[in-house]
Short mmCIF file of C-alpha atoms in Angstrom, two decimals:
data_model
loop_
_atom_site.label_atom_id
_atom_site.label_comp_id
_atom_site.label_asym_id
_atom_site.label_seq_id
_atom_site.Cartn_x
_atom_site.Cartn_y
_atom_site.Cartn_z
CA MET A 511 0.11 -0.07 0.01
CA PRO A 512 1.53 3.25 -1.15
CA THR A 513 1.49 5.11 2.26
CA SER A 514 2.42 8.28 0.55
CA LEU A 515 -0.74 8.23 -1.31
CA LEU A 516 -2.73 7.60 1.93
CA TRP A 517 -0.94 10.51 3.59
CA GLY A 518 -1.33 12.75 0.28
CA LEU A 519 -4.84 12.38 0.74
CA ALA A 520 -4.65 13.62 4.37
CA ASN A 521 -5.21 17.27 2.93
CA PRO A 522 -8.82 17.60 2.82
CA THR A 523 -8.79 20.04 0.06
CA ARG A 524 -6.63 17.50 -2.09
CA PHE A 525 -9.08 14.84 -1.31
CA MET A 526 -12.00 16.93 -2.33
CA ALA A 527 -10.57 17.74 -5.65
CA LEU A 528 -9.44 14.37 -6.41
CA SER A 529 -12.91 12.80 -5.50
CA ALA A 530 -14.69 15.36 -7.42
CA ARG A 531 -12.84 13.99 -10.56
CA ILE A 532 -13.54 10.27 -9.62
CA LEU A 533 -16.78 10.29 -8.29
CA PRO A 534 -18.91 10.73 -11.65
CA TRP A 535 -16.97 7.99 -13.33
CA MET A 536 -17.47 5.57 -10.20
CA ALA A 537 -21.27 6.66 -10.06
CA GLY A 538 -21.59 5.74 -13.73
CA LEU A 539 -19.67 2.65 -13.70
CA SER A 540 -21.60 1.40 -10.64
CA ALA A 541 -24.91 2.07 -12.37
CA LEU A 542 -23.77 0.27 -15.52
CA VAL A 543 -22.40 -2.89 -13.67
CA THR A 544 -25.57 -2.98 -11.54
CA VAL A 545 -28.02 -2.64 -14.40
CA ALA A 546 -26.14 -5.42 -16.24
CA GLY A 547 -25.85 -7.47 -13.16
CA LEU A 548 -29.79 -7.11 -12.57
CA TYR A 549 -30.45 -8.17 -16.27
CA LEU A 550 -28.32 -11.29 -15.66
CA ALA A 551 -30.02 -11.91 -12.31
CA LEU A 552 -33.50 -11.35 -13.21
CA PHE A 553 -33.98 -12.44 -16.91
CA SER A 554 -30.93 -14.26 -18.11
CA SER A 555 -30.09 -16.61 -15.17
CA PRO A 556 -31.99 -19.92 -14.90
CA ALA A 557 -34.43 -20.51 -12.00
CA ASP A 558 -33.41 -22.88 -9.55
CA TYR A 559 -34.82 -26.43 -9.72
CA GLN A 560 -35.63 -26.65 -6.17
CA GLN A 561 -36.36 -23.05 -5.12
CA GLY A 562 -37.88 -21.60 -8.35
CA GLU A 563 -37.93 -18.01 -9.11
CA THR A 564 -37.13 -17.05 -5.50
CA VAL A 565 -33.63 -17.91 -5.94
CA ARG A 566 -33.17 -14.54 -7.76
CA ILE A 567 -33.46 -12.69 -4.19
CA MET A 568 -30.27 -14.35 -3.47
CA TYR A 569 -28.70 -11.93 -6.02
CA ILE A 570 -29.31 -8.86 -3.71
CA HIS A 571 -29.17 -10.65 -0.50
CA VAL A 572 -25.57 -12.17 -0.77
CA PRO A 573 -23.82 -8.94 -1.95
CA ALA A 574 -25.71 -6.88 0.65
CA ALA A 575 -24.58 -9.40 3.35
CA TRP A 576 -20.96 -9.06 2.14
CA LEU A 577 -21.33 -5.50 2.19
CA ALA A 578 -22.71 -5.24 5.54
CA LEU A 579 -19.55 -6.84 6.90
CA ALA A 580 -17.17 -5.05 4.48
CA LEU A 581 -18.45 -1.81 5.55
CA TYR A 582 -18.01 -2.47 9.08
CA THR A 583 -14.51 -3.66 8.31
CA ILE A 584 -13.72 -0.35 6.48
CA MET A 585 -15.32 1.50 9.51
CA SER A 586 -12.84 -0.49 12.02
CA ALA A 587 -9.85 0.23 9.67
CA SER A 588 -10.82 3.94 9.74
CA ALA A 589 -11.35 3.74 13.67
CA LEU A 590 -7.72 2.51 13.78
CA GLY A 591 -6.79 5.40 11.63
CA THR A 592 -8.51 7.77 14.02
CA LEU A 593 -7.19 6.38 17.03
CA VAL A 594 -3.38 5.39 16.03
CA TRP A 595 -2.51 7.53 13.19
CA ARG A 596 -4.74 10.35 13.76
CA HIS A 597 -5.24 10.70 9.91
CA PRO A 598 -7.37 13.53 9.32
CA LEU A 599 -9.96 11.66 6.90
CA ALA A 600 -10.32 8.55 8.82
CA ASP A 601 -13.06 9.81 11.11
CA VAL A 602 -14.88 11.29 8.07
CA SER A 603 -14.68 7.80 6.40
CA GLN A 604 -15.82 6.07 9.76
CA LYS A 605 -18.82 8.49 9.76
CA ALA A 606 -19.58 8.07 6.08
CA ALA A 607 -19.58 4.31 6.33
CA ALA A 608 -21.88 3.72 9.34
CA PRO A 609 -25.26 4.66 7.52
CA ILE A 610 -24.34 3.06 4.34
CA GLY A 611 -23.33 -0.08 6.34
CA ALA A 612 -26.51 -0.09 8.40
CA ALA A 613 -28.64 0.26 5.00
CA PHE A 614 -27.07 -2.83 3.46
CA THR A 615 -27.57 -4.80 6.89
CA LEU A 616 -31.05 -3.83 6.77
CA LEU A 617 -31.37 -4.81 3.09
CA CYS A 618 -29.69 -8.17 3.78
CA LEU A 619 -32.09 -8.92 6.58
CA ILE A 620 -35.24 -7.90 4.71
CA THR A 621 -34.31 -9.72 1.55
CA GLY A 622 -33.45 -12.81 3.66
CA SER A 623 -36.85 -12.42 5.27
CA LEU A 624 -38.84 -12.39 2.03
CA TRP A 625 -36.71 -15.40 0.99
CA GLY A 626 -37.26 -17.16 4.05
CA LYS A 627 -41.16 -17.14 4.13
CA PRO A 628 -41.67 -19.20 0.92
CA MET A 629 -38.63 -21.30 1.48
CA TRP A 630 -38.54 -22.00 5.22
CA GLY A 631 -42.22 -21.10 5.81
CA THR A 632 -41.40 -18.23 8.35
CA TRP A 633 -40.35 -14.71 8.02
CA TRP A 634 -37.89 -14.98 10.84
CA VAL A 635 -36.09 -17.69 12.82
CA TRP A 636 -33.42 -17.33 15.76
CA ASP A 637 -30.79 -18.93 13.83
CA ALA A 638 -27.21 -18.29 14.40
CA ARG A 639 -26.48 -16.37 11.24
CA LEU A 640 -29.73 -14.43 11.42
CA THR A 641 -29.38 -13.54 15.03
CA SER A 642 -25.70 -12.37 14.53
CA VAL A 643 -26.51 -10.22 11.64
CA LEU A 644 -29.43 -8.74 13.45
CA VAL A 645 -26.93 -7.72 16.54
CA LEU A 646 -24.62 -6.26 13.68
CA PHE A 647 -27.54 -4.22 12.76
CA LEU A 648 -28.20 -3.13 16.39
CA ILE A 649 -24.53 -2.26 16.72
CA TYR A 650 -24.75 -0.05 13.50
CA LEU A 651 -27.75 1.63 15.07
CA GLY A 652 -25.64 2.14 18.35
CA ILE A 653 -22.72 3.77 16.47
CA LEU A 654 -25.16 6.02 14.60
CA ALA A 655 -26.71 7.07 17.82
CA LEU A 656 -23.44 7.89 19.30
CA TRP A 657 -22.47 9.95 16.21
CA ARG A 658 -25.60 12.00 16.97
CA ALA A 659 -25.09 12.41 20.69
CA ILE A 660 -21.75 14.05 20.80
CA GLU A 661 -21.51 17.53 19.55
CA ASP A 662 -17.74 17.94 18.90
CA PRO A 663 -16.91 16.01 15.58
CA GLY A 664 -13.18 15.06 16.82
CA GLN A 665 -14.43 14.04 20.00
CA ALA A 666 -17.27 12.05 18.65
CA ALA A 667 -14.84 10.25 16.10
CA ARG A 668 -12.88 8.99 19.10
CA ALA A 669 -15.76 7.83 20.96
CA VAL A 670 -17.08 6.07 17.95
CA ALA A 671 -13.84 4.54 16.89
CA ILE A 672 -13.53 2.76 20.41
CA LEU A 673 -17.13 1.48 20.20
CA THR A 674 -16.51 0.37 16.62
CA LEU A 675 -13.43 -1.62 17.52
CA VAL A 676 -15.06 -3.20 20.53
CA GLY A 677 -18.08 -4.14 18.41
CA PHE A 678 -15.67 -5.68 15.79
CA VAL A 679 -15.65 -9.13 17.76
CA ASN A 680 -19.05 -9.63 16.05
CA ILE A 681 -17.80 -9.63 12.60
CA PRO A 682 -15.99 -13.28 12.75
CA ILE A 683 -19.17 -14.41 14.70
CA VAL A 684 -21.43 -13.42 11.64
CA LYS A 685 -18.94 -14.88 9.11
CA PHE A 686 -18.40 -18.22 10.82
CA SER A 687 -21.69 -18.55 12.63
CA VAL A 688 -22.91 -21.04 9.99
CA ASP A 689 -19.67 -23.22 10.28
CA TRP A 690 -19.57 -23.12 14.10
CA TRP A 691 -23.47 -23.83 14.86
CA ASN A 692 -25.12 -26.19 12.56
CA THR A 693 -28.45 -24.20 12.20
CA LEU A 694 -31.01 -23.44 9.50
CA HIS A 695 -29.10 -20.89 7.44
CA GLN A 696 -26.98 -22.77 4.82
CA PRO A 697 -23.10 -22.77 5.03
CA ALA A 698 -21.11 -20.77 2.56
CA SER A 699 -21.09 -21.76 -0.81
CA VAL A 700 -19.27 -19.10 -2.97
CA ILE A 701 -15.95 -18.40 -1.05
CA ARG A 702 -14.65 -21.71 0.21
CA MET A 703 -11.43 -23.40 0.18
CA ASP A 704 -12.57 -26.22 -2.23
CA GLY A 705 -14.22 -23.99 -4.65
CA ALA A 706 -17.68 -22.57 -5.03
CA THR A 707 -20.56 -24.98 -4.81
CA ILE A 708 -23.06 -22.95 -7.04
CA ASP A 709 -23.27 -23.45 -10.78
CA ALA A 710 -21.52 -20.88 -13.22
CA SER A 711 -24.73 -19.94 -14.53
CA MET A 712 -26.05 -18.40 -11.27
CA LEU A 713 -22.21 -17.53 -10.05
CA TRP A 714 -21.65 -14.92 -12.84
CA PRO A 715 -24.61 -12.90 -12.20
CA LEU A 716 -23.86 -13.09 -8.29
CA PHE A 717 -20.32 -11.79 -9.10
CA VAL A 718 -21.56 -8.99 -11.45
CA MET A 719 -24.04 -7.93 -8.86
CA ALA A 720 -21.52 -8.09 -6.17
CA ILE A 721 -19.13 -5.72 -7.97
CA GLY A 722 -21.88 -3.40 -9.00
CA LEU A 723 -23.39 -3.07 -5.59
CA THR A 724 -19.57 -2.80 -4.14
CA LEU A 725 -19.25 0.14 -6.51
CA LEU A 726 -22.29 1.70 -5.40
CA ALA A 727 -21.21 1.30 -1.70
CA LEU A 728 -17.98 3.04 -2.55
CA THR A 729 -19.32 5.63 -4.68
CA LEU A 730 -21.95 6.50 -1.56
CA HIS A 731 -19.08 6.33 0.68
CA MET A 732 -16.96 8.93 -1.20
CA SER A 733 -19.82 10.89 -1.59
CA GLY A 734 -20.79 10.84 2.24
CA MET A 735 -17.35 11.79 2.72
CA ARG A 736 -17.42 14.88 0.52
CA SER A 737 -20.55 16.02 2.25
CA GLU A 738 -18.99 15.38 5.78
CA ILE A 739 -16.15 17.59 4.69
CA LEU A 740 -18.30 20.12 3.23
CA ALA A 741 -20.63 20.15 6.62
CA ARG A 742 -17.62 20.55 8.74
CA ARG A 743 -16.40 23.40 6.70
CA VAL A 744 -19.71 25.01 7.27
CA ARG A 745 -19.61 24.33 10.82
CA SER A 746 -16.25 25.89 11.34
CA LEU A 747 -17.25 28.91 9.21
CA THR A 748 -20.39 29.26 11.21
CA LEU A 749 -18.29 29.23 14.44
CA LYS A 750 -15.96 31.62 13.00
CA ALA A 751 -18.63 34.04 12.11
CA ALA A 752 -20.39 33.65 15.45
CA ASP A 753 -17.08 34.33 17.35
CA PRO A 754 -14.28 36.03 15.39
CA SER A 755 -11.75 35.28 18.12
CA ALA A 756 -12.16 31.63 17.57
CA GLU A 757 -10.29 32.15 14.29
CA ARG A 758 -6.99 31.14 15.90
CA ARG A 759 -8.38 28.14 17.47
CA LEU A 760 -10.66 27.03 14.61
CA PRO A 761 -8.81 27.79 11.21
CA LEU A 762 -10.43 26.83 8.14
CA GLY A 763 -10.38 23.42 7.45
CA ALA A 764 -9.22 22.37 11.15
CA GLY A 765 -12.72 21.12 11.42
CA SER A 766 -12.75 19.10 8.67
CA ALA A 767 -9.33 17.89 9.56
CA GLY A 768 -11.00 16.64 12.76
CA ALA A 769 -8.25 18.06 14.91
CA GLY A 770 -9.82 18.19 18.38
CA PRO A 771 -8.75 19.76 21.51
CA ALA A 772 -5.23 18.54 21.93
CA MET B 675 -0.40 2.68 44.21
CA MET B 676 -2.39 -0.25 46.03
CA ALA B 677 -3.33 2.36 48.66
CA ALA B 678 -4.60 4.74 46.41
CA LEU B 679 -6.78 1.98 44.51
CA GLY B 680 -7.95 0.85 47.95
CA ALA B 681 -9.04 4.10 48.99
CA LEU B 682 -10.59 4.67 45.56
CA LEU B 683 -12.76 1.38 46.05
CA ILE B 684 -13.81 2.31 49.54
CA ARG B 685 -14.95 5.82 48.27
CA ASP B 686 -17.05 4.48 45.60
CA LEU B 687 -18.52 2.03 47.92
CA LYS B 688 -19.07 4.80 50.35
CA LEU B 689 -20.71 6.87 47.60
CA ALA B 690 -23.09 4.28 46.38
CA ALA B 691 -24.15 3.47 49.91
CA ARG B 692 -24.96 7.08 51.02
CA VAL B 693 -27.81 9.46 49.74
CA GLY B 694 -27.80 9.94 46.27
CA GLY B 695 -26.04 6.67 45.38
CA SER B 696 -27.71 3.92 43.67
CA GLY B 697 -26.64 1.40 46.47
CA LEU B 698 -28.54 -1.77 46.61
CA LEU B 699 -31.19 -0.11 44.17
CA GLY B 700 -30.34 -2.76 41.63
CA VAL B 701 -31.56 -5.72 43.90
CA VAL B 702 -34.82 -3.80 44.48
CA PHE B 703 -35.04 -3.30 40.49
CA PHE B 704 -34.39 -7.05 40.29
CA LEU B 705 -37.10 -8.00 42.58
CA MET B 706 -39.28 -5.66 40.63
CA LEU B 707 -38.55 -7.39 37.51
CA VAL B 708 -38.87 -10.90 38.78
CA THR B 709 -42.31 -9.98 40.18
CA LEU B 710 -43.65 -8.17 37.06
CA ILE B 711 -42.87 -11.33 34.77
CA PRO B 712 -45.27 -13.88 36.34
CA PHE B 713 -48.16 -11.13 36.00
CA ALA B 714 -47.40 -10.82 32.33
CA LEU B 715 -46.92 -14.63 31.76
CA GLY B 716 -49.48 -16.06 34.13
CA PRO B 717 -48.73 -17.93 37.31
CA ASP B 718 -48.19 -21.14 35.70
CA LEU B 719 -45.26 -22.72 38.00
CA ASN B 720 -44.06 -25.20 35.35
CA LEU B 721 -43.64 -22.77 32.78
CA LEU B 722 -41.87 -20.58 35.25
CA ARG B 723 -39.51 -23.23 36.40
CA ARG B 724 -38.54 -23.79 32.66
CA ILE B 725 -37.91 -20.11 31.91
CA GLY B 726 -36.83 -19.20 35.45
CA PRO B 727 -33.01 -19.08 34.75
CA ALA B 728 -33.65 -16.96 31.66
CA ILE B 729 -35.83 -14.40 33.71
CA LEU B 730 -33.13 -14.13 36.27
CA TRP B 731 -30.47 -13.62 33.75
CA ILE B 732 -32.49 -10.84 31.70
CA ALA B 733 -33.30 -9.24 35.02
CA ALA B 734 -29.54 -9.33 36.00
CA VAL B 735 -28.79 -7.66 32.51
CA LEU B 736 -31.21 -4.84 32.98
CA ALA B 737 -30.26 -4.31 36.65
CA THR B 738 -26.59 -4.11 35.66
CA LEU B 739 -27.51 -0.77 34.00
CA ILE B 740 -28.78 0.86 37.02
CA GLY B 741 -26.27 3.54 38.12
CA LEU B 742 -23.92 2.48 35.13
CA ASP B 743 -24.46 5.90 33.55
CA ARG B 744 -23.37 7.55 36.75
CA LEU B 745 -20.18 5.36 36.90
CA PHE B 746 -17.83 8.06 35.46
CA GLN B 747 -20.30 10.89 35.11
CA GLY B 748 -20.31 12.14 38.55
CA ASP B 749 -16.43 12.31 38.51
CA GLU B 750 -16.45 13.92 35.28
CA GLU B 751 -18.63 16.39 36.54
CA ASP B 752 -16.88 17.37 40.01
CA GLY B 753 -13.37 17.20 38.45
CA SER B 754 -12.16 14.01 40.14
CA LEU B 755 -11.93 12.30 36.92
CA ASP B 756 -9.18 14.86 36.09
CA LEU B 757 -7.29 13.95 39.04
CA MET B 758 -7.55 10.22 38.04
CA ARG B 759 -6.38 11.04 34.60
CA MET B 760 -3.41 12.79 35.95
CA SER B 761 -2.40 10.46 38.89
CA ARG B 762 0.48 8.07 38.61
CA VAL B 763 -1.83 5.15 38.90
CA PRO B 764 -2.80 3.98 35.39
CA LEU B 765 -6.16 4.80 34.45
CA GLU B 766 -6.98 1.34 33.30
CA LEU B 767 -6.42 0.29 36.81
CA THR B 768 -8.48 3.08 38.26
CA VAL B 769 -11.39 1.80 35.62
CA VAL B 770 -10.91 -1.80 36.95
CA VAL B 771 -11.47 -0.63 40.72
CA LYS B 772 -14.21 1.51 39.82
CA GLY B 773 -15.75 -1.47 37.88
CA LEU B 774 -15.12 -3.54 40.94
CA ALA B 775 -16.90 -1.17 43.16
CA HIS B 776 -20.11 -1.12 40.79
CA TRP B 777 -19.97 -4.96 40.61
CA LEU B 778 -19.86 -5.28 44.35
CA THR B 779 -22.99 -2.91 44.63
CA THR B 780 -25.09 -4.66 41.83
CA GLY B 781 -23.81 -7.69 40.21
CA PHE B 782 -22.46 -9.44 43.55
CA PRO B 783 -25.67 -8.98 45.73
CA LEU B 784 -27.74 -9.90 42.80
CA ALA B 785 -25.88 -13.14 42.67
CA LEU B 786 -26.06 -13.72 46.34
CA LEU B 787 -29.76 -12.96 46.59
CA SER B 788 -30.74 -15.07 43.36
CA PRO B 789 -31.91 -18.24 45.19
CA LEU B 790 -34.12 -16.05 47.16
CA PHE B 791 -35.78 -14.76 43.59
CA GLY B 792 -35.54 -18.40 42.38
CA LEU B 793 -38.10 -19.39 45.04
CA LEU B 794 -40.46 -16.98 43.64
CA LEU B 795 -39.91 -18.65 40.16
CA ALA B 796 -40.38 -22.43 41.52
CA GLN B 797 -36.77 -23.10 40.96
CA GLU B 798 -35.32 -26.43 42.10
CA PRO B 799 -32.71 -26.21 44.63
CA ASP B 800 -29.97 -27.43 42.14
CA ALA B 801 -31.06 -25.02 39.53
CA MET B 802 -30.97 -22.08 41.98
CA LEU B 803 -27.27 -22.80 42.79
CA ALA B 804 -26.31 -23.17 39.41
CA VAL B 805 -27.97 -19.77 38.23
CA MET B 806 -26.35 -18.29 41.24
CA ALA B 807 -23.07 -19.74 40.08
CA THR B 808 -23.39 -18.38 36.66
CA LEU B 809 -24.46 -14.97 37.93
CA MET B 810 -21.52 -14.86 40.18
CA VAL B 811 -19.24 -15.57 37.36
CA GLY B 812 -20.94 -13.80 34.47
CA THR B 813 -21.94 -10.46 35.94
CA PRO B 814 -18.43 -8.90 36.08
CA ALA B 815 -18.62 -9.43 32.27
CA LEU B 816 -21.82 -7.35 32.03
CA THR B 817 -20.34 -4.65 34.45
CA PHE B 818 -17.16 -4.39 32.58
CA ILE B 819 -18.95 -4.38 28.91
CA GLY B 820 -21.32 -1.61 30.41
CA GLY B 821 -18.32 0.28 31.68
CA ILE B 822 -17.30 0.82 28.05
CA GLY B 823 -20.65 2.53 27.43
CA ALA B 824 -20.38 4.38 30.60
CA ALA B 825 -16.92 5.72 29.68
CA LEU B 826 -17.99 6.78 26.17
CA THR B 827 -21.28 8.67 27.50
CA ALA B 828 -19.39 10.03 30.68
CA SER B 829 -19.47 13.60 29.23
CA LEU B 830 -23.16 13.50 27.60
CA PRO B 831 -25.72 15.25 29.42
CA ARG B 832 -28.33 12.41 28.86
CA GLY B 833 -26.15 9.49 28.66
CA GLY B 834 -28.63 6.85 30.21
CA LEU B 835 -30.65 5.76 27.11
CA ILE B 836 -27.88 5.70 24.67
CA LEU B 837 -25.74 3.84 26.98
CA ALA B 838 -28.23 1.18 27.05
CA VAL B 839 -28.39 1.24 23.13
CA LEU B 840 -24.59 0.88 22.83
CA VAL B 841 -24.08 -1.82 25.69
CA LEU B 842 -26.92 -4.13 25.27
CA PRO B 843 -26.03 -5.50 21.96
CA LEU B 844 -22.60 -6.35 23.31
CA MET B 845 -23.99 -8.09 26.32
CA ILE B 846 -25.73 -10.63 24.44
CA PRO B 847 -22.86 -13.37 24.13
CA THR B 848 -22.75 -13.16 27.92
CA LEU B 849 -26.40 -13.78 28.14
CA ILE B 850 -26.25 -16.59 25.89
CA PHE B 851 -23.89 -18.44 27.56
CA GLY B 852 -25.06 -17.69 31.14
CA VAL B 853 -28.57 -18.85 30.34
CA SER B 854 -27.22 -22.08 28.63
CA ALA B 855 -25.03 -22.93 31.39
CA ALA B 856 -27.88 -22.51 34.02
CA GLN B 857 -29.95 -24.85 31.79
CA ALA B 858 -27.18 -27.17 31.20
CA ALA B 859 -27.07 -27.79 34.98
CA LEU B 860 -31.02 -28.68 34.76
CA GLY B 861 -29.92 -31.57 32.49
CA GLY B 862 -29.47 -31.92 28.86
CA THR B 863 -26.86 -32.95 26.47
CA VAL B 864 -24.11 -30.18 27.15
CA PRO B 865 -22.06 -30.75 30.51
CA PHE B 866 -22.52 -27.78 32.72
CA LEU B 867 -18.74 -26.91 32.66
CA THR B 868 -18.43 -26.23 28.97
CA PRO B 869 -20.73 -23.07 28.71
CA PHE B 870 -19.72 -22.24 32.34
CA LEU B 871 -16.07 -21.98 31.51
CA VAL B 872 -16.75 -20.00 28.33
CA LEU B 873 -18.63 -17.69 30.70
CA ALA B 874 -15.63 -17.43 32.85
CA ALA B 875 -13.49 -16.70 29.82
CA LEU B 876 -16.00 -13.84 28.61
CA SER B 877 -15.79 -12.19 32.13
CA LEU B 878 -12.01 -12.33 32.01
CA VAL B 879 -11.86 -10.83 28.58
CA ALA B 880 -14.48 -8.24 29.41
CA ILE B 881 -12.42 -7.00 32.17
CA VAL B 882 -9.43 -6.70 30.24
CA THR B 883 -11.15 -5.22 27.13
CA GLY B 884 -13.28 -3.04 29.14
CA ALA B 885 -10.43 -1.62 31.26
CA VAL B 886 -8.42 -0.69 28.29
CA ALA B 887 -11.39 0.53 26.00
CA SER B 888 -12.88 2.54 28.95
CA ALA B 889 -9.32 4.24 29.93
CA ALA B 890 -8.96 5.08 26.26
CA ALA B 891 -12.55 6.62 25.93
CA LEU B 892 -11.97 8.33 29.29
CA ARG B 893 -8.64 9.90 27.92
CA GLY B 894 -10.15 10.86 24.67
CA GLY B 895 -13.25 12.54 26.14
CA GLY B 896 -11.43 15.20 27.84
#
């Protein structure tokens, strides 16, 4: 990993300039890939011999589950960046990832529930995988609540970072719950040591959907980071306007740099 | 250093016992919950006997939340927390001692009195002892996980509700193994010792993680 690139972006202004150039391309690409994936998933892939047409829910459900875990991992890496390296953009990245992760977790729960009704005959079971994903959703909600509870962005970022890292114990539990406890939810069938166990005609649409939704999540994440930086600039400008003597304490951009009281 | 920590423990226990402290309120709350549940479920003794350990554990989780929001908040308000931050005693140890004081006024009396509440829930003597043992070993985990939330919300004016939202999801594993150990003692395929040892491990891990995370939160919040 080129650390110089990581630190080059530590300047919020440089990040804003770069992301403004990249963002439209990412948005376009994610729309293109997602539409292609939806076409493959909904029209050109075969129905399952056992599950019939309901198997198509899987093409949304599985990428949503992956992204729910991936965004929490991004959040935890950013939390480390906040606490250990004090990287100025890490807490912005943390804050932007939380609502997106919560949304994908909810999407995963809802699609799973819609699939469970015809297949398992029930909307919800207290199975290990379902329960641990629900707990993941609750942790996301707690993190969102903590962001809203603390006013100073720098202080909020450090508090949330600690909570995020403590909550990270749930991620391996979600991932391996189906292996550790033999419950209703099926075990992993795509990423496993001995190769995927689903047919290529279904694997390809799934991969395209996964790439499309990942691009969508990254686009949303970058755009969320941009609006958070802008919100912090507005905040520090407002503070400056309200109290001109605060100018030295809150130079323009210091709010966005997340520099709390030392 | 030991003298300072001992003094801190005695101070916290005194604060809990005197006017304005939460003292043994946790036990009263525990009794309240154990009384409410049979009203909701109906006085079916067989049903109560079966779900009694679960009721006692849920009551313990909720009772632990009592006074948790004040664990660091009072010290933050009157400035004693600043003294603790500056003292030569590591903040992690201070957190452990404060957690211990909280546990001695909530978790420990709950576990000690749980056989009494077990009587209300038609528990067999064996089951009562099992629940008491699991509460004794498991409630430190609840206190120290809760302590992380208390440290994160120490400087917030209305920390109580958000504290519960933050820490309850993290308490779920403790609840699972606490209840399953208590159920295992009643018979079943799993031996009592397996979930019981996991419960003990959870407590030990929670004490270490809780001390480190709470101290980090208290340092960052200043």
